Tab-separated table of C-alpha atoms in Angstrom:
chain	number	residue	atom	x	y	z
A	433	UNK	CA	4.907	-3.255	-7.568
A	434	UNK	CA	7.592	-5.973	-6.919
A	435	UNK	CA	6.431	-7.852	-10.771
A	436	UNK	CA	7.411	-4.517	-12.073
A	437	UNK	CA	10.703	-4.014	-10.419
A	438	UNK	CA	12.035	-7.939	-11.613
A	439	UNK	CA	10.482	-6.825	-14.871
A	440	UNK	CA	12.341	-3.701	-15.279
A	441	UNK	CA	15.241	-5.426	-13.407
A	442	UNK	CA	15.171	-7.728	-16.009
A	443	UNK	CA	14.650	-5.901	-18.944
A	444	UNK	CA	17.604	-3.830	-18.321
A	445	UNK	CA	19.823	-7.170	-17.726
A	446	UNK	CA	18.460	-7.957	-21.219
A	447	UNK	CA	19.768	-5.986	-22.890
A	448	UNK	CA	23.102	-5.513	-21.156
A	449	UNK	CA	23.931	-8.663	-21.649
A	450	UNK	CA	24.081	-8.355	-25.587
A	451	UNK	CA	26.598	-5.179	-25.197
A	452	UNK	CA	30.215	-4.639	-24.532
A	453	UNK	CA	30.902	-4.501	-20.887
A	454	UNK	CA	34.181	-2.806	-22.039
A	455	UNK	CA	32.244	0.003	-24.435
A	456	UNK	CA	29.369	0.154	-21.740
A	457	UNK	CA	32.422	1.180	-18.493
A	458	UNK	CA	33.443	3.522	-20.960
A	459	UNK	CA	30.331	4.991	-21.838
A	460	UNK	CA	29.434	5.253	-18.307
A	461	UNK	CA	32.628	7.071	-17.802
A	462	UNK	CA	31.702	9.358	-20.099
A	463	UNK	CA	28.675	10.253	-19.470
A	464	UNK	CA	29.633	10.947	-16.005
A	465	UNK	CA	31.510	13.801	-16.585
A	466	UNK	CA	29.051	15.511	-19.153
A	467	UNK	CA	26.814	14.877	-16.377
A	468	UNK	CA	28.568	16.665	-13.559
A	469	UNK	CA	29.355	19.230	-15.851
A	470	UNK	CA	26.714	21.822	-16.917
A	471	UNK	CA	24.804	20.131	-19.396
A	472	UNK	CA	23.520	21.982	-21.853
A	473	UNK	CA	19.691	21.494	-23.130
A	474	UNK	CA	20.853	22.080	-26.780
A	475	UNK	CA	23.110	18.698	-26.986
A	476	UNK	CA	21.951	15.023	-26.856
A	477	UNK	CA	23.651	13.566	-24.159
A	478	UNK	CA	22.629	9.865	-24.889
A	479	UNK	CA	23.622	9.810	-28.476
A	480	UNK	CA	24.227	6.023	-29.109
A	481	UNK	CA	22.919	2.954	-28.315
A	482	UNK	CA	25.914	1.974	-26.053
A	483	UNK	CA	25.142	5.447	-24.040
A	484	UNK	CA	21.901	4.421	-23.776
A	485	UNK	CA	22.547	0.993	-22.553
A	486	UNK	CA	25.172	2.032	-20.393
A	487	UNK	CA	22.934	4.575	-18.769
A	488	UNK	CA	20.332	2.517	-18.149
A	489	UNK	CA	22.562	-0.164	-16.442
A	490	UNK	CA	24.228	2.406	-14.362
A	491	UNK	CA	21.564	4.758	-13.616
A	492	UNK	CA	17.931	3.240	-14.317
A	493	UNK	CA	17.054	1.315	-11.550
A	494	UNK	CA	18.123	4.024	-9.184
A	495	UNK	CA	16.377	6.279	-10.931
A	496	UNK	CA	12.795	4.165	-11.044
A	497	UNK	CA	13.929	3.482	-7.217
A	498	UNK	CA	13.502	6.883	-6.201
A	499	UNK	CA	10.246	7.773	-8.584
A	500	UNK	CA	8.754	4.565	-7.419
A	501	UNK	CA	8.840	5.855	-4.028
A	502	UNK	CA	8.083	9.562	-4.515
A	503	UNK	CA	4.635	8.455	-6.298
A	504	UNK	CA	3.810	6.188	-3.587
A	505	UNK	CA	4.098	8.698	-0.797
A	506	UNK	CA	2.224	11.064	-3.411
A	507	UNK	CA	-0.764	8.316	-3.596
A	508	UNK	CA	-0.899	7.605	0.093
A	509	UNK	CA	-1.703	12.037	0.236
A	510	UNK	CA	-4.501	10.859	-2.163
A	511	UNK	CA	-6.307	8.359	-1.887
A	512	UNK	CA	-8.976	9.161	-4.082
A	513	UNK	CA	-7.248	9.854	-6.951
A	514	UNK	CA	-6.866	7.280	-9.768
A	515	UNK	CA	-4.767	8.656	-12.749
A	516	UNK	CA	-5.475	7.098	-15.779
A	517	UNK	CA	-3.176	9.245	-18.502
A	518	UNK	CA	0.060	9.989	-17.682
A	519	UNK	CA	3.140	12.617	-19.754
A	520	UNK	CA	6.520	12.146	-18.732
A	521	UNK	CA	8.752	14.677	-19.897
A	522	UNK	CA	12.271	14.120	-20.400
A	523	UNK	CA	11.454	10.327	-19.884
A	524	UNK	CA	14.795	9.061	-20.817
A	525	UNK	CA	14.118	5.388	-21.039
A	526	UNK	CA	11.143	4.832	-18.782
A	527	UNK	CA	12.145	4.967	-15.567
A	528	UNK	CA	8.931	7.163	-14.181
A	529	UNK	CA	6.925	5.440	-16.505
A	530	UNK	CA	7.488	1.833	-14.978
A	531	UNK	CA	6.896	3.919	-11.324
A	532	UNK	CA	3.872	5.616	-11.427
A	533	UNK	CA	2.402	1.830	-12.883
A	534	UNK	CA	3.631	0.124	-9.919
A	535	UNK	CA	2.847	3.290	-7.823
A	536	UNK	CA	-1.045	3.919	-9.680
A	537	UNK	CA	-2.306	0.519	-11.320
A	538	UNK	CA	-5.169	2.501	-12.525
A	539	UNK	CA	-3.171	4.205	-15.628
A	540	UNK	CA	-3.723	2.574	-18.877
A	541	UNK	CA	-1.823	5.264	-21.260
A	542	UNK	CA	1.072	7.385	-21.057
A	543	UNK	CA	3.333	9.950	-23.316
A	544	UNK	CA	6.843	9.876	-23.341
A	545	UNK	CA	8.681	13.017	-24.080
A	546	UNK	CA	12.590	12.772	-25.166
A	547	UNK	CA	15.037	14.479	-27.074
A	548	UNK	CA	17.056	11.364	-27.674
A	549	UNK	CA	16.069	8.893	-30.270
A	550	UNK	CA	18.625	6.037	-29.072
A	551	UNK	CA	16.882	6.682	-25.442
A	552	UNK	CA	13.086	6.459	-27.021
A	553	UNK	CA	14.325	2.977	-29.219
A	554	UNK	CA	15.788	1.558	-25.849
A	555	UNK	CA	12.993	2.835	-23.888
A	556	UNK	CA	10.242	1.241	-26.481
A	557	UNK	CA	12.334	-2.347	-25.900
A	558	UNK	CA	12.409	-1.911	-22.298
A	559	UNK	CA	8.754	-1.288	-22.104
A	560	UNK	CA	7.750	-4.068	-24.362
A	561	UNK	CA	9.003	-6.582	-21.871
A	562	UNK	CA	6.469	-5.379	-19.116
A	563	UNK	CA	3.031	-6.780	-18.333
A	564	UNK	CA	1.571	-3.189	-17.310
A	565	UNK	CA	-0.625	-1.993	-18.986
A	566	UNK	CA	0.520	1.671	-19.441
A	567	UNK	CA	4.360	0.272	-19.292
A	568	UNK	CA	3.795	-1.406	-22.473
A	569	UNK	CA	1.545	0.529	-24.619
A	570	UNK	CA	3.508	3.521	-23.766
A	571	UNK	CA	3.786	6.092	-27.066
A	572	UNK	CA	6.761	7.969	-27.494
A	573	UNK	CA	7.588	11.355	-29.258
A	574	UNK	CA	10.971	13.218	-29.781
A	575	UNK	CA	10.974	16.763	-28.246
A	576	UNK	CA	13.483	18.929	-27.418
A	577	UNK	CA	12.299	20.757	-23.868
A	578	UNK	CA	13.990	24.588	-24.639
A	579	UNK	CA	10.098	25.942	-22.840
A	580	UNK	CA	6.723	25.122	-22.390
A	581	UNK	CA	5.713	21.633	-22.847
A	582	UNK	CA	3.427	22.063	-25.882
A	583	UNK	CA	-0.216	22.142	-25.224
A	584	UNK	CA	-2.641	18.849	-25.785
A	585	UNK	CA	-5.838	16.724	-24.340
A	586	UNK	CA	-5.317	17.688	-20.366
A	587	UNK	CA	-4.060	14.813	-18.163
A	588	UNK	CA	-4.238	13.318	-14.898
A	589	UNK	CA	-0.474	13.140	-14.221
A	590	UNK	CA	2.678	14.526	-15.554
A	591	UNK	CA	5.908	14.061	-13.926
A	592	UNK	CA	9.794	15.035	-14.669
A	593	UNK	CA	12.726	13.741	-13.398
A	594	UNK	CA	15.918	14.771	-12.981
A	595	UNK	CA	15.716	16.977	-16.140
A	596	UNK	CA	15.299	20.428	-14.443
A	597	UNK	CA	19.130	20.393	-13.395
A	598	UNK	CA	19.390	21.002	-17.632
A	599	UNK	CA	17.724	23.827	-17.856
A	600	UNK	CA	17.675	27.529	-16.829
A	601	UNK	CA	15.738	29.278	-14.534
A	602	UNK	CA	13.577	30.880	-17.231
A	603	UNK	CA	13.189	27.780	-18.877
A	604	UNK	CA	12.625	25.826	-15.485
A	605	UNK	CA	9.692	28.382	-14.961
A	606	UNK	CA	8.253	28.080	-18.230
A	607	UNK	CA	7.833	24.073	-18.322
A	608	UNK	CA	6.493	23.978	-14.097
A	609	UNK	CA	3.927	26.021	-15.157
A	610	UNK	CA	2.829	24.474	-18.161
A	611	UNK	CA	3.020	21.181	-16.659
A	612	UNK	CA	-0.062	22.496	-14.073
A	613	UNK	CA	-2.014	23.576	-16.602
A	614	UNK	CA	-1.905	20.230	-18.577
A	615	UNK	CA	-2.110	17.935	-15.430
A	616	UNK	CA	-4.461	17.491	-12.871
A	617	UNK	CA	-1.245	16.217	-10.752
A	618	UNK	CA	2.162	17.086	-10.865
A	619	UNK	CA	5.303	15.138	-9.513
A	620	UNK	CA	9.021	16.354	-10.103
A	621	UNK	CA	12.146	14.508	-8.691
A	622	UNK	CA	15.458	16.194	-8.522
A	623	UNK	CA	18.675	15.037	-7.047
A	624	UNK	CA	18.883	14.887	-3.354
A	625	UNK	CA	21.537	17.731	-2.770
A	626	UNK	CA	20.847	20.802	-1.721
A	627	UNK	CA	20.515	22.385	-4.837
A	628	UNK	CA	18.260	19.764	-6.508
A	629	UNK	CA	16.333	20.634	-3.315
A	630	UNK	CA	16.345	24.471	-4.191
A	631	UNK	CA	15.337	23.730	-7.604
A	632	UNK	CA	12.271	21.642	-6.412
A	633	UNK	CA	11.662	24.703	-3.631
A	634	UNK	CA	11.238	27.480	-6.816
A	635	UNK	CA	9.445	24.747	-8.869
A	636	UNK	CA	7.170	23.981	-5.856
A	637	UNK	CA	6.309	28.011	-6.019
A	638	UNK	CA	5.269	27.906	-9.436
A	639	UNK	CA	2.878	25.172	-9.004
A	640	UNK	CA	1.596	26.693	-6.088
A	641	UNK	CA	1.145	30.228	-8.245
A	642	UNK	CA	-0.676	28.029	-10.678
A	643	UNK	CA	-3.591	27.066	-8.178
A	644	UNK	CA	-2.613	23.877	-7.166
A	645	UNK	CA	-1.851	22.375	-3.472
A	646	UNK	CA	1.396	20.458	-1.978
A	647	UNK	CA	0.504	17.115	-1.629
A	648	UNK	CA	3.564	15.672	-0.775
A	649	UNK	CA	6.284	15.307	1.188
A	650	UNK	CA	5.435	18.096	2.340
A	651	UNK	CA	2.322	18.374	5.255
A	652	UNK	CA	1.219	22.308	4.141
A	653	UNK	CA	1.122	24.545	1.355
A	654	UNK	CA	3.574	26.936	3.252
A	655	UNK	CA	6.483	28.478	3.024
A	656	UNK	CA	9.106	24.931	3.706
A	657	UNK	CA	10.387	25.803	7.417
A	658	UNK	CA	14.179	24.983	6.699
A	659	UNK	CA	16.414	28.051	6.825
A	660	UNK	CA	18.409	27.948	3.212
A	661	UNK	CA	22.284	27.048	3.299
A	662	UNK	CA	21.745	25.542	6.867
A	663	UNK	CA	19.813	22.264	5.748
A	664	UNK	CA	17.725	21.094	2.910
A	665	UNK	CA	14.864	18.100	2.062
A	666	UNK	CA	15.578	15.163	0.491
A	667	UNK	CA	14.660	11.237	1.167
A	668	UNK	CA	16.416	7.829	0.098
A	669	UNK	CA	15.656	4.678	-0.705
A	670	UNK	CA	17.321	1.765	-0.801
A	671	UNK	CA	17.882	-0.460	-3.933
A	672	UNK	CA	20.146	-3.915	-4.247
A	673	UNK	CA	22.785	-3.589	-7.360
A	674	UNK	CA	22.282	-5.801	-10.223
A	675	UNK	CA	25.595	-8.062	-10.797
A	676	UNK	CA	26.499	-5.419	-13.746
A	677	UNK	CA	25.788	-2.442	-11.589
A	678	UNK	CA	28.556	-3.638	-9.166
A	679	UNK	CA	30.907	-3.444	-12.305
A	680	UNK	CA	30.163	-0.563	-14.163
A	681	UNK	CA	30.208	1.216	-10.512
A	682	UNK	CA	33.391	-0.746	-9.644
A	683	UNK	CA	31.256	-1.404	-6.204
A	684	UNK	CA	31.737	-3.820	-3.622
A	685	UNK	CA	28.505	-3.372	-2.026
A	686	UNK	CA	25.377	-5.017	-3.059
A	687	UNK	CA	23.175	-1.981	-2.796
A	688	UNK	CA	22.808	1.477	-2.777
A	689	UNK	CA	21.004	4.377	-1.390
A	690	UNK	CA	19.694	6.943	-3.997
A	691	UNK	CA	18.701	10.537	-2.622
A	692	UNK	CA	16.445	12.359	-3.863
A	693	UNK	CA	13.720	15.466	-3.299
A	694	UNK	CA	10.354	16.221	-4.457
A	695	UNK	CA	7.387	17.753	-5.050
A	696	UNK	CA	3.797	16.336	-5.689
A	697	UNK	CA	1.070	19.085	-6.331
A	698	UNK	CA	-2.364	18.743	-7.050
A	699	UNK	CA	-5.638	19.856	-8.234
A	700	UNK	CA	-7.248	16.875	-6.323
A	701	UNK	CA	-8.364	16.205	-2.554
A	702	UNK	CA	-5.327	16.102	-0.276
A	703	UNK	CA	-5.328	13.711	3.256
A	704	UNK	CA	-2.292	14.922	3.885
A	705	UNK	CA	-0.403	13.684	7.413
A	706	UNK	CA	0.023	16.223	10.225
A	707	UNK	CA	4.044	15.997	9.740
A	708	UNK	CA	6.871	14.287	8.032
A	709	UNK	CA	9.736	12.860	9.181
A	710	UNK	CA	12.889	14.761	7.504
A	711	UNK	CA	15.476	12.534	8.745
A	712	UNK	CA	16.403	8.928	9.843
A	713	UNK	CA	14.877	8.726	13.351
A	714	UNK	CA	17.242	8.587	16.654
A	715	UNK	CA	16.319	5.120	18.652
A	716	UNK	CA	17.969	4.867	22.061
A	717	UNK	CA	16.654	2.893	24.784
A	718	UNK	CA	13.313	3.730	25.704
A	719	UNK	CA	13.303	6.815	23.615
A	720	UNK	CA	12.665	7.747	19.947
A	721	UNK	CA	13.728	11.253	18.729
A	722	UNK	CA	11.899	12.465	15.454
A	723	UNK	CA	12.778	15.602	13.260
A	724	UNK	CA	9.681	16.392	11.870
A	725	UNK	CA	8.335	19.075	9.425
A	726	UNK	CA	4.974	20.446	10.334
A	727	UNK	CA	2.694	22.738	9.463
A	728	UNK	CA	3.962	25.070	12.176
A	729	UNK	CA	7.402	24.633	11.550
A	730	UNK	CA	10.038	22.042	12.225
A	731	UNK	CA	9.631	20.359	15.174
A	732	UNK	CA	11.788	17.893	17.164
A	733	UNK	CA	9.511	15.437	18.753
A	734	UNK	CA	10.670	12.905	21.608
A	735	UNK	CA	8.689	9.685	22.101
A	736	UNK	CA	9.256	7.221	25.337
A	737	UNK	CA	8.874	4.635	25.925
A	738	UNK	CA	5.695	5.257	29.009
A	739	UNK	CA	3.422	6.386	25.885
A	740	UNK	CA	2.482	2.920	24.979
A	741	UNK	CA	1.794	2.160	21.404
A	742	UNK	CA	2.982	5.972	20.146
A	743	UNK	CA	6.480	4.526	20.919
A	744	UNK	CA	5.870	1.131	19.088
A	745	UNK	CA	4.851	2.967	16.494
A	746	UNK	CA	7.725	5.448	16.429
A	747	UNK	CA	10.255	2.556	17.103
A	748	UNK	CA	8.559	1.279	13.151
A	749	UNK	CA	9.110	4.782	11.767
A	750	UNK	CA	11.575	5.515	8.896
A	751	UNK	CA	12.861	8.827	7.586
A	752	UNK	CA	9.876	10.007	5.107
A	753	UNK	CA	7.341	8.504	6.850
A	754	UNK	CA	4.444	10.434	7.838
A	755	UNK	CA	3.662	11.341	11.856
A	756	UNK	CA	1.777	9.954	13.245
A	757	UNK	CA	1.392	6.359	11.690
A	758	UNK	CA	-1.679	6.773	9.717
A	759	UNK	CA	-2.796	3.676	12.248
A	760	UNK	CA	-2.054	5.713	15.266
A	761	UNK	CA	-3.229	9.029	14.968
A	762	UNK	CA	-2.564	9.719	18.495
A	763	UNK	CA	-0.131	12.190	18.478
């Protein structure tokens, strides 16, 4: 996992350093506000190799940062599974396609589907650099996602990220569901607000209408226990800023957290943990408070410090984590 990240890392410094810093702040301005605007599926966003660049400076590694650790948590909920084709739709540049190599070694091909052609030529040279297998015989084709992905050889993963904010409900529908009929495994990442959380709840029903089961984050195949408008799932992870990060972001700090929310469904064998922690945990002295979602609801669990090596293991916990440790099942 880490040879991928300095490879990607890398990679993207690569070819940043050959650009325009001026043209690439710019772009990245840009881009911004197409992107917080309602983007429609019909126009090419990244339509130039200096978007494409800038993008992927700005917004790559954040963006294979949160994947990375959304297929990890969807391995640990399987550990029998070993995926080896993969589809990414609306791949951009790679970014799920470098994480589900560093998150399941045992892939050795994947498909690439993008609208953009600069994205697809950057996202070939990005992949090229890589020593992974599936990273770097990659195959890309152009596609414009207006409905169902189109039908093809079935495969064991297909993931999506960050692309159902572009399209409309009927449209959102239409591609979920295909997606579980092509896949054995499904993984979509949205934006960690509360509606890229919404948008993963309705996709989450349609792969659950299509047969399949919840593998992660969440521990059940119910109906999620957190009342709309009043909270909503999401994770982070934390990622240091490359040196031209910090200056297309005009940021001081060298890192960032990247929120995020997702799904993982399945066809496979689940091991999934009896709860999940849903937010950072409180640590006082002697006491650990956890805000767990279980399969009986949300739960607010308090661990002290007299129950031994349940507290050491809830003083180690992190927000996402599963509960308990895998290595203490005591609960």
């Amino acid at each position: 996992m880490g040879n991928l990240n300095s490879e990607l890392f890398a990679a993207i410094d690569s070819v940043a350093d050959g650009a325009n810093e001026h043209d690439l702040a710019v772009s990245v301005q840009e881009l911004m506000k197409k992107y917080r605007g309602k983007v429609d599926p019909r126009d090419i966003v990244l339509a130039s190799d200096t978007d494409v660049i800038a993008y992927a400076a700005y917004r790559l590694p954040a963006t294979f940062a949160a994947a990375r650790s959304a297929f990890e948590t969807a391995a640990a909920a399987m550990p029998g599974f070993a995926p080896a084709t993969h589809l990414d739709v609306g791949g951009g540049m790679g970014a799920a396609v470098w994480a589900a190599s560093a998150a399941w070694p045992s892939l050795r091909s994947t498909t690439v589907l993008e609208q953009s052609a600069p994205a697809i030529k950057l996202g070939k040279r990005l992949a090229r650099r890589s020593t992974g297998t599936a990273v770097q015989g990659s195959e890309w084709e152009r596609f414009r996602l207006t409905g169902a992905v189109p039908d093809g050889p079935r495969v064991d993963l297909a993931t999506m990220s960050y692309v159902l904010n572009e399209l409309t409900p009927q449209v959102q529908e239409e591609v979920v569901r295909s997606l579980a009929r092509r896949a054995r495994t499904v993984v979509l990442l949205e934006p960690g607000t509360p509606e890229g959380y919404e948008r993963i709840i309705t996709a989450r029903g349609h792969l659950l209408a299509e047969g399949m089961s919840v593998a992660a984050p969440c521990p059940h195949d119910g109906t999620c226990p957190i009342t709309p408008g009043e909270d909503w799932c999401h994770f982070a992870e934390r990622l240091n800023r490359s040196g031209i990060q910090r200056r297309l972001k005009f940021a001081r700090l060298g890192f960032e957290d990247e929120k995020y929310a997702f799904v993982a469904a399945t066809s496979e064998p689940v091991e999934r943990p009896a709860g999940r922690v849903l937010r950072h945990p409180q640590k006082r002295k002697g006491l650990v408070s956890l805000r767990l979602c279980t399969a009986d609801g949300l739960e607010d669990r308090v661990v002290s410090k007299r129950q031994g090596e349940t507290y050491r293991a809830a003083r180690k916990t992190d927000w996402g984590d599963p509960w308990p440790p895998p290595e203490n099942p005591d609960r």
